[in-house]
Amino acid sequence: MLEAVKELLLEVKKFVPTSATELEEFRLSFLGKKGKMNELFTAFKDVPNENKKEFGQTINTLKQNAQTKVDQYKDSFKVEEKSSEIDLSRPVSLNNLGSRHPISLIRNEIVEIFNRIGFTVSEGPEIEDDWHNFSALNLPEEHPARDMQDTFFIQSNPDILLRTHTSSVQVRYMQGNKPPIRTLSPGRVYRNEAISARAHCIFHQVEGLYIDENVSFADLKQALLYFAKEMFGEKTKIRLRPSYFPFTEPSAEVDVSCNICNSKGCNVCKYTGYLEILGCGMVDPNVLENCGIDSKKYTGFAFGMGIERIAMLKYGVKDLRLFFENDFRFLKQFSAL
Ligand code: DAH
């Protein structure tokens, strides 16, 4: 009899439940009304007196061990029990997904369009030195064209400034890479301008640079026409107007046909049928030389555009400040894009 109890002790010791049901079966078989413990306590009466002490102690230990086992595992299967309570037929509550900022959307679209004709992205610092932002780009000190871009300087060191355009990244790229070069530099730029519906002291630009042997103005025009059609639609036309930038010669400003009025004239295009989108030109040989590229062997074109401007035209946004206010009612409208 005692041997049988000792075997039961061993059984309890070895028992490891794998489910709540198994644990419950174990509990009933030992501790339930019709369980083994009750049987043993009944049998205890018939045990000869001289064995009662040892037998009694052993079955008490058995009972305690069985109870400890149950206590030890009773919390382990809570999740399993709970999962059976989940109502799988209930409609799900949808997660509120965020959306990309319209400036990121347009940036990515511009990058993708130029990726397809072999341009890759390059980046550079927003805090620049005078040389990369101005001097290397054919804007020596005292050059009047420096006033075209009102600059934020660091007071303690006027050589350090917040870049006014991402052309500074092109300078860095030309210094570090040999032609052929096809690179696109998107990024944030800063200008000391009064904030209005049309201007901000922080905005975003994408600049493009292509340098190789025999790159011509015709290549520039073709690349920009391709871009305009991809961005604004197959019927889009472009128009180049002569302009001036210190780092390009010749330089031009590019307009796209107004797709709101089909170039017939409306208040968005101010009845001209065209909208200005970017500046461009053939990289000035001085700039190539400043950056260590042989200007007798290589020529190149460059262009630069404001992402906000493209986004305003593409999405019909009338106030540039909206891009910086993070007003949910504005941003939510781009969640499907
Ligand atoms: N950097 C000029 C600006 O910020 C834009 C620009 C014009 C960039 C002509 C170019 C370019 O690369 O060729 O106003």
Coordinates of N, CA and C in Angstrom, one line a residue, residues 61-214:
T61 N 1.9 14.4 2.5 CA 2.9 15.0 1.6 C 2.3 14.9 0.2
L62 N 1.8 13.7 -0.2 CA 1.2 13.6 -1.5 C 0.2 14.6 -1.8
K63 N -0.7 14.8 -0.8 CA -1.8 15.8 -1.0 C -1.2 17.2 -1.2
Q64 N -0.2 17.6 -0.4 CA 0.4 18.9 -0.5 C 1.1 19.1 -1.8
N65 N 1.8 18.0 -2.2 CA 2.5 18.1 -3.5 C 1.6 18.3 -4.7
A66 N 0.5 17.6 -4.7 CA -0.5 17.7 -5.7 C -1.1 19.1 -5.8
Q67 N -1.4 19.7 -4.6 CA -1.9 21.0 -4.5 C -0.9 22.0 -5.0
T68 N 0.4 21.9 -4.6 CA 1.4 22.8 -5.1 C 1.5 22.8 -6.6
K69 N 1.5 21.6 -7.2 CA 1.5 21.5 -8.6 C 0.4 22.3 -9.3
V70 N -0.8 22.1 -8.7 CA -2.0 22.8 -9.3 C -1.8 24.3 -9.2
D71 N -1.3 24.8 -8.0 CA -1.1 26.2 -7.8 C 0.0 26.8 -8.7
Q72 N 1.0 25.9 -8.9 CA 2.2 26.3 -9.7 C 1.8 26.6 -11.2
Y73 N 0.8 25.8 -11.7 CA 0.5 25.9 -13.1 C -0.8 26.6 -13.4
K74 N -1.5 27.0 -12.4 CA -2.9 27.4 -12.7 C -3.0 28.7 -13.5
D75 N -1.9 29.6 -13.4 CA -1.9 30.8 -14.2 C -1.3 30.7 -15.6
S76 N -0.7 29.6 -15.8 CA 0.1 29.4 -17.1 C -0.8 29.4 -18.3
F77 N -2.0 29.0 -18.1 CA -2.8 28.8 -19.3 C -3.9 29.8 -19.5
K78 N -3.7 30.9 -18.7 CA -4.8 32.0 -18.8 C -5.0 32.5 -20.2
V79 N -4.0 32.7 -21.0 CA -4.2 33.3 -22.4 C -5.0 32.3 -23.2
E80 N -4.7 31.0 -23.0 CA -5.4 30.0 -23.8 C -6.9 30.1 -23.4
E81 N -7.2 30.2 -22.1 CA -8.6 30.3 -21.7 C -9.2 31.5 -22.3
K82 N -8.5 32.6 -22.2 CA -9.0 33.9 -22.7 C -9.3 33.8 -24.2
S83 N -8.4 33.2 -25.0 CA -8.6 33.2 -26.4 C -9.9 32.6 -26.8
S84 N -10.3 31.7 -26.0 CA -11.6 31.0 -26.4 C -12.8 32.0 -26.1
E85 N -12.5 33.1 -25.4 CA -13.5 34.1 -25.2 C -13.6 35.2 -26.2
I86 N -12.5 35.2 -27.1 CA -12.5 36.3 -28.1 C -13.6 36.0 -29.2
D87 N -14.3 37.1 -29.5 CA -15.4 36.9 -30.5 C -14.8 37.2 -31.8
L88 N -14.5 36.2 -32.6 CA -13.8 36.4 -33.9 C -14.7 36.9 -35.0
S89 N -16.0 37.0 -34.7 CA -16.9 37.5 -35.7 C -17.1 39.1 -35.6
R90 N -16.5 39.6 -34.5 CA -16.6 41.1 -34.4 C -15.9 41.8 -35.5
P91 N -16.4 43.0 -36.0 CA -15.7 43.7 -37.0 C -14.4 44.3 -36.4
V92 N -13.4 44.4 -37.2 CA -12.1 44.9 -36.6 C -12.2 46.4 -36.5
S93 N -11.4 47.0 -35.5 CA -11.3 48.4 -35.4 C -10.1 48.8 -36.2
L94 N -10.2 49.6 -37.3 CA -9.1 49.8 -38.2 C -8.1 50.7 -37.5
N95 N -6.8 50.4 -37.7 CA -5.7 51.3 -37.2 C -5.7 52.5 -38.1
N96 N -5.5 53.7 -37.4 CA -5.4 54.9 -38.1 C -4.0 55.0 -38.7
L97 N -3.9 54.7 -40.0 CA -2.6 54.8 -40.7 C -2.3 56.3 -40.9
G98 N -1.0 56.6 -40.8 CA -0.6 58.0 -41.1 C -0.4 58.1 -42.6
S99 N -0.1 59.3 -43.1 CA 0.1 59.4 -44.5 C 1.4 60.2 -44.8
R100 N 1.9 60.1 -46.0 CA 3.2 60.8 -46.2 C 2.9 62.3 -46.4
H101 N 3.8 63.1 -46.0 CA 3.7 64.5 -46.2 C 3.7 64.8 -47.7
P102 N 2.9 65.8 -48.2 CA 2.9 66.1 -49.6 C 4.3 66.5 -50.1
I103 N 5.1 67.1 -49.3 CA 6.5 67.4 -49.8 C 7.3 66.1 -50.0
S104 N 7.1 65.1 -49.1 CA 7.8 63.9 -49.3 C 7.3 63.2 -50.6
L105 N 6.0 63.2 -50.8 CA 5.4 62.6 -52.0 C 6.0 63.2 -53.2
I106 N 6.1 64.5 -53.3 CA 6.6 65.1 -54.5 C 8.1 64.9 -54.7
R107 N 8.8 64.9 -53.5 CA 10.2 64.6 -53.6 C 10.5 63.3 -54.1
N108 N 9.7 62.3 -53.6 CA 9.9 60.9 -54.1 C 9.6 60.8 -55.5
E109 N 8.5 61.5 -56.0 CA 8.1 61.4 -57.4 C 9.2 61.9 -58.3
I110 N 9.8 63.1 -57.9 CA 10.8 63.7 -58.7 C 12.0 62.7 -58.8
V111 N 12.4 62.2 -57.6 CA 13.5 61.3 -57.6 C 13.3 60.0 -58.5
E112 N 12.1 59.5 -58.4 CA 11.7 58.3 -59.2 C 11.8 58.7 -60.7
I113 N 11.3 59.8 -61.1 CA 11.3 60.2 -62.5 C 12.7 60.3 -63.0
F114 N 13.6 60.9 -62.2 CA 15.0 61.1 -62.7 C 15.8 59.8 -62.5
N115 N 15.4 58.9 -61.6 CA 16.0 57.6 -61.5 C 15.9 56.9 -62.8
R116 N 14.8 57.0 -63.4 CA 14.5 56.2 -64.6 C 15.4 56.6 -65.8
I117 N 16.1 57.8 -65.7 CA 17.0 58.2 -66.7 C 18.5 58.2 -66.1
G118 N 18.6 57.4 -65.0 CA 20.0 57.2 -64.6 C 20.5 58.1 -63.5
F119 N 19.7 59.0 -62.9 CA 20.2 59.9 -61.8 C 20.1 59.2 -60.5
T120 N 21.1 59.3 -59.7 CA 21.0 58.8 -58.3 C 21.1 59.9 -57.3
V121 N 20.6 59.7 -56.1 CA 20.5 60.7 -55.1 C 21.8 61.0 -54.3
S122 N 22.1 62.2 -54.1 CA 23.2 62.6 -53.3 C 22.8 63.6 -52.2
E123 N 23.4 63.5 -51.1 CA 23.0 64.4 -50.0 C 24.2 65.1 -49.4
G124 N 23.9 66.2 -48.7 CA 25.0 67.0 -48.1 C 24.5 67.7 -46.9
P125 N 25.5 68.4 -46.2 CA 25.1 69.1 -44.9 C 24.2 70.3 -45.1
E126 N 23.3 70.6 -44.2 CA 22.5 71.8 -44.2 C 23.2 73.0 -43.7
I127 N 24.2 72.7 -42.8 CA 25.1 73.8 -42.3 C 26.3 73.8 -43.2
E128 N 26.5 74.8 -44.0 CA 27.6 74.8 -45.0 C 28.6 75.8 -44.7
D129 N 29.7 75.7 -45.5 CA 30.7 76.9 -45.4 C 30.5 77.7 -46.7
D130 N 31.0 78.9 -46.6 CA 30.8 79.9 -47.7 C 31.3 79.3 -49.0
W131 N 32.4 78.6 -49.0 CA 33.0 78.1 -50.3 C 32.0 77.2 -51.1
H132 N 31.5 76.2 -50.3 CA 30.6 75.3 -51.0 C 29.3 75.9 -51.5
N133 N 28.8 76.9 -50.7 CA 27.5 77.4 -51.0 C 27.6 78.6 -52.1
F134 N 28.7 79.3 -52.0 CA 28.9 80.4 -52.9 C 30.1 80.4 -53.8
S135 N 31.3 80.5 -53.2 CA 32.5 80.7 -54.0 C 32.8 79.7 -55.1
A136 N 32.6 78.4 -54.7 CA 32.8 77.4 -55.7 C 31.8 77.5 -56.9
L137 N 30.7 78.1 -56.6 CA 29.7 78.2 -57.6 C 29.7 79.5 -58.4
N138 N 31.0 80.0 -58.5 CA 31.2 81.2 -59.3 C 30.6 82.5 -58.6
L139 N 30.5 82.5 -57.3 CA 30.0 83.6 -56.6 C 31.0 84.1 -55.6
P140 N 32.1 84.7 -56.1 CA 33.1 85.1 -55.1 C 32.6 86.2 -54.2
E141 N 33.3 86.4 -53.1 CA 32.9 87.4 -52.1 C 32.7 88.8 -52.8
E142 N 31.7 89.5 -52.3 CA 31.4 90.8 -52.9 C 30.6 90.7 -54.2
H143 N 30.4 89.5 -54.7 CA 29.7 89.3 -56.0 C 28.2 89.8 -55.7
P144 N 27.7 90.7 -56.5 CA 26.3 91.2 -56.3 C 25.3 90.1 -56.3
A145 N 25.5 89.0 -57.0 CA 24.5 88.0 -57.1 C 24.3 87.2 -55.8
R146 N 25.2 87.4 -54.8 CA 25.0 86.8 -53.5 C 23.7 87.3 -52.9
D147 N 23.3 88.5 -53.3 CA 22.1 89.1 -52.7 C 20.8 88.5 -53.3
M148 N 21.0 87.7 -54.3 CA 19.8 87.0 -54.9 C 19.2 86.0 -53.8
Q149 N 20.0 85.6 -52.9 CA 19.6 84.7 -51.9 C 19.9 85.2 -50.5
D150 N 19.0 85.7 -49.8 CA 19.2 86.3 -48.4 C 19.6 85.2 -47.5
T151 N 20.8 85.3 -46.9 CA 21.4 84.2 -46.3 C 21.4 84.3 -44.7
F152 N 21.2 83.2 -44.1 CA 21.3 83.1 -42.6 C 22.8 82.7 -42.3
F153 N 23.5 83.6 -41.7 CA 24.9 83.3 -41.3 C 25.0 83.0 -39.8
I154 N 26.0 82.2 -39.5 CA 26.2 82.0 -38.0 C 27.0 83.2 -37.5
Q155 N 26.4 83.8 -36.5 CA 27.0 85.1 -36.0 C 28.4 85.1 -35.7
S156 N 28.8 84.0 -34.9 CA 30.2 83.9 -34.4 C 31.2 83.6 -35.5
N157 N 30.7 83.1 -36.7 CA 31.6 82.7 -37.7 C 30.9 82.9 -39.1
P158 N 31.2 84.0 -39.7 CA 30.4 84.4 -41.0 C 30.8 83.4 -42.1
D159 N 31.8 82.6 -41.9 CA 32.1 81.6 -43.0 C 31.1 80.4 -43.0
I160 N 30.4 80.3 -41.9 CA 29.4 79.2 -41.8 C 28.0 79.7 -41.9
L161 N 27.2 79.0 -42.7 CA 25.9 79.5 -43.0 C 24.9 78.3 -43.2
L162 N 23.6 78.7 -43.2 CA 22.6 77.6 -43.6 C 22.5 77.6 -45.1
R163 N 22.7 76.5 -45.7 CA 22.7 76.5 -47.2 C 21.5 77.2 -47.8
T164 N 21.7 78.0 -48.8 CA 20.6 78.7 -49.5 C 20.0 77.9 -50.6
H165 N 20.8 76.9 -51.1 CA 20.3 76.0 -52.1 C 21.1 74.7 -52.1
T166 N 20.6 73.6 -52.7 CA 21.3 72.4 -52.6 C 22.4 72.3 -53.7
S167 N 22.6 73.4 -54.4 CA 23.8 73.4 -55.4 C 25.1 73.1 -54.6
S168 N 25.1 73.4 -53.3 CA 26.3 73.1 -52.6 C 26.6 71.6 -52.5
V169 N 25.5 70.8 -52.6 CA 25.7 69.3 -52.7 C 26.4 68.9 -54.0
Q170 N 26.0 69.6 -55.1 CA 26.7 69.3 -56.4 C 28.2 69.5 -56.3
V171 N 28.5 70.6 -55.6 CA 30.0 71.0 -55.5 C 30.7 69.8 -54.8
R172 N 30.1 69.4 -53.7 CA 30.7 68.2 -52.9 C 30.7 67.0 -53.8
Y173 N 29.7 66.8 -54.6 CA 29.6 65.5 -55.4 C 30.7 65.6 -56.5
M174 N 30.9 66.7 -57.1 CA 31.9 66.9 -58.2 C 33.3 66.7 -57.6
Q175 N 33.5 67.2 -56.4 CA 34.8 67.0 -55.8 C 35.1 65.5 -55.5
G176 N 34.1 64.7 -55.2 CA 34.3 63.4 -54.8 C 34.1 62.3 -55.9
N177 N 33.7 62.7 -57.1 CA 33.4 61.8 -58.1 C 33.9 62.2 -59.5
K178 N 34.2 61.3 -60.3 CA 34.6 61.6 -61.7 C 33.5 61.5 -62.6
P179 N 33.5 62.3 -63.7 CA 32.4 62.1 -64.7 C 32.5 60.7 -65.4
P180 N 31.5 60.1 -65.9 CA 30.1 60.8 -66.0 C 29.4 60.9 -64.7
I181 N 28.8 62.0 -64.5 CA 28.1 62.3 -63.2 C 26.6 62.5 -63.6
R182 N 25.7 61.8 -62.9 CA 24.3 62.1 -63.0 C 23.7 62.0 -61.6
T183 N 23.5 63.2 -61.0 CA 23.1 63.1 -59.6 C 22.0 64.1 -59.3
L184 N 21.2 63.8 -58.3 CA 20.0 64.6 -57.9 C 20.2 64.8 -56.4
S185 N 20.1 66.1 -56.1 CA 20.3 66.5 -54.7 C 19.0 67.1 -54.1
P186 N 18.2 66.3 -53.4 CA 17.1 66.9 -52.7 C 17.4 67.3 -51.3
G187 N 16.8 68.3 -50.8 CA 17.1 68.7 -49.4 C 16.4 70.0 -49.0
R188 N 16.6 70.2 -47.7 CA 16.0 71.4 -47.1 C 17.0 72.6 -47.3
V189 N 16.5 73.8 -47.6 CA 17.3 75.0 -47.7 C 16.7 76.1 -46.9
Y190 N 17.5 77.1 -46.7 CA 17.1 78.2 -45.8 C 17.4 79.6 -46.4
R191 N 16.4 80.5 -46.3 CA 16.7 81.9 -46.8 C 16.0 82.8 -45.8
N192 N 16.7 84.0 -45.6 CA 16.2 85.0 -44.7 C 15.1 85.8 -45.4
E193 N 13.9 85.2 -45.5 CA 12.8 85.8 -46.2 C 11.6 85.9 -45.3
A194 N 10.8 86.9 -45.5 CA 9.5 87.1 -44.7 C 8.6 86.0 -45.1
I195 N 7.9 85.4 -44.1 CA 7.0 84.2 -44.4 C 5.7 84.8 -45.0
S196 N 5.3 84.2 -46.1 CA 4.1 84.6 -46.8 C 3.4 83.4 -47.5
A197 N 2.4 83.7 -48.2 CA 1.7 82.6 -48.9 C 2.6 82.0 -50.0
R198 N 3.6 82.8 -50.4 CA 4.5 82.4 -51.5 C 5.9 82.1 -51.2
A199 N 6.3 82.5 -49.9 CA 7.7 82.3 -49.6 C 7.8 81.9 -48.1
H200 N 8.9 81.1 -47.8 CA 9.2 80.7 -46.4 C 10.7 80.8 -46.2
C201 N 11.0 80.8 -44.9 CA 12.5 80.9 -44.6 C 13.1 79.5 -44.7
I202 N 12.2 78.4 -44.7 CA 12.7 77.1 -44.9 C 11.9 76.5 -46.0
F203 N 12.6 75.9 -47.0 CA 11.8 75.2 -48.0 C 12.7 74.1 -48.6
H204 N 12.2 73.4 -49.6 CA 12.9 72.2 -50.1 C 13.2 72.4 -51.6
Q205 N 14.4 71.9 -52.0 CA 14.8 71.9 -53.4 C 15.2 70.6 -53.9
V206 N 15.1 70.4 -55.2 CA 15.9 69.3 -55.8 C 16.7 69.9 -56.9
E207 N 18.0 69.6 -56.9 CA 18.9 70.0 -57.9 C 19.4 68.8 -58.7
G208 N 19.6 69.0 -60.0 CA 20.1 67.9 -60.8 C 21.4 68.4 -61.5
L209 N 22.3 67.4 -61.7 CA 23.5 67.7 -62.3 C 23.9 66.5 -63.3
Y210 N 24.3 66.9 -64.5 CA 24.7 65.9 -65.5 C 26.0 66.3 -66.1
I211 N 27.1 65.6 -65.9 CA 28.3 66.0 -66.5 C 28.9 64.8 -67.3
D212 N 29.3 65.1 -68.5 CA 30.0 64.0 -69.3 C 30.6 64.7 -70.5
E213 N 31.2 63.9 -71.4 CA 31.7 64.6 -72.6 C 30.5 64.9 -73.5
N214 N 30.6 66.0 -74.2 CA 29.5 66.4 -75.2 C 28.1 66.5 -74.7

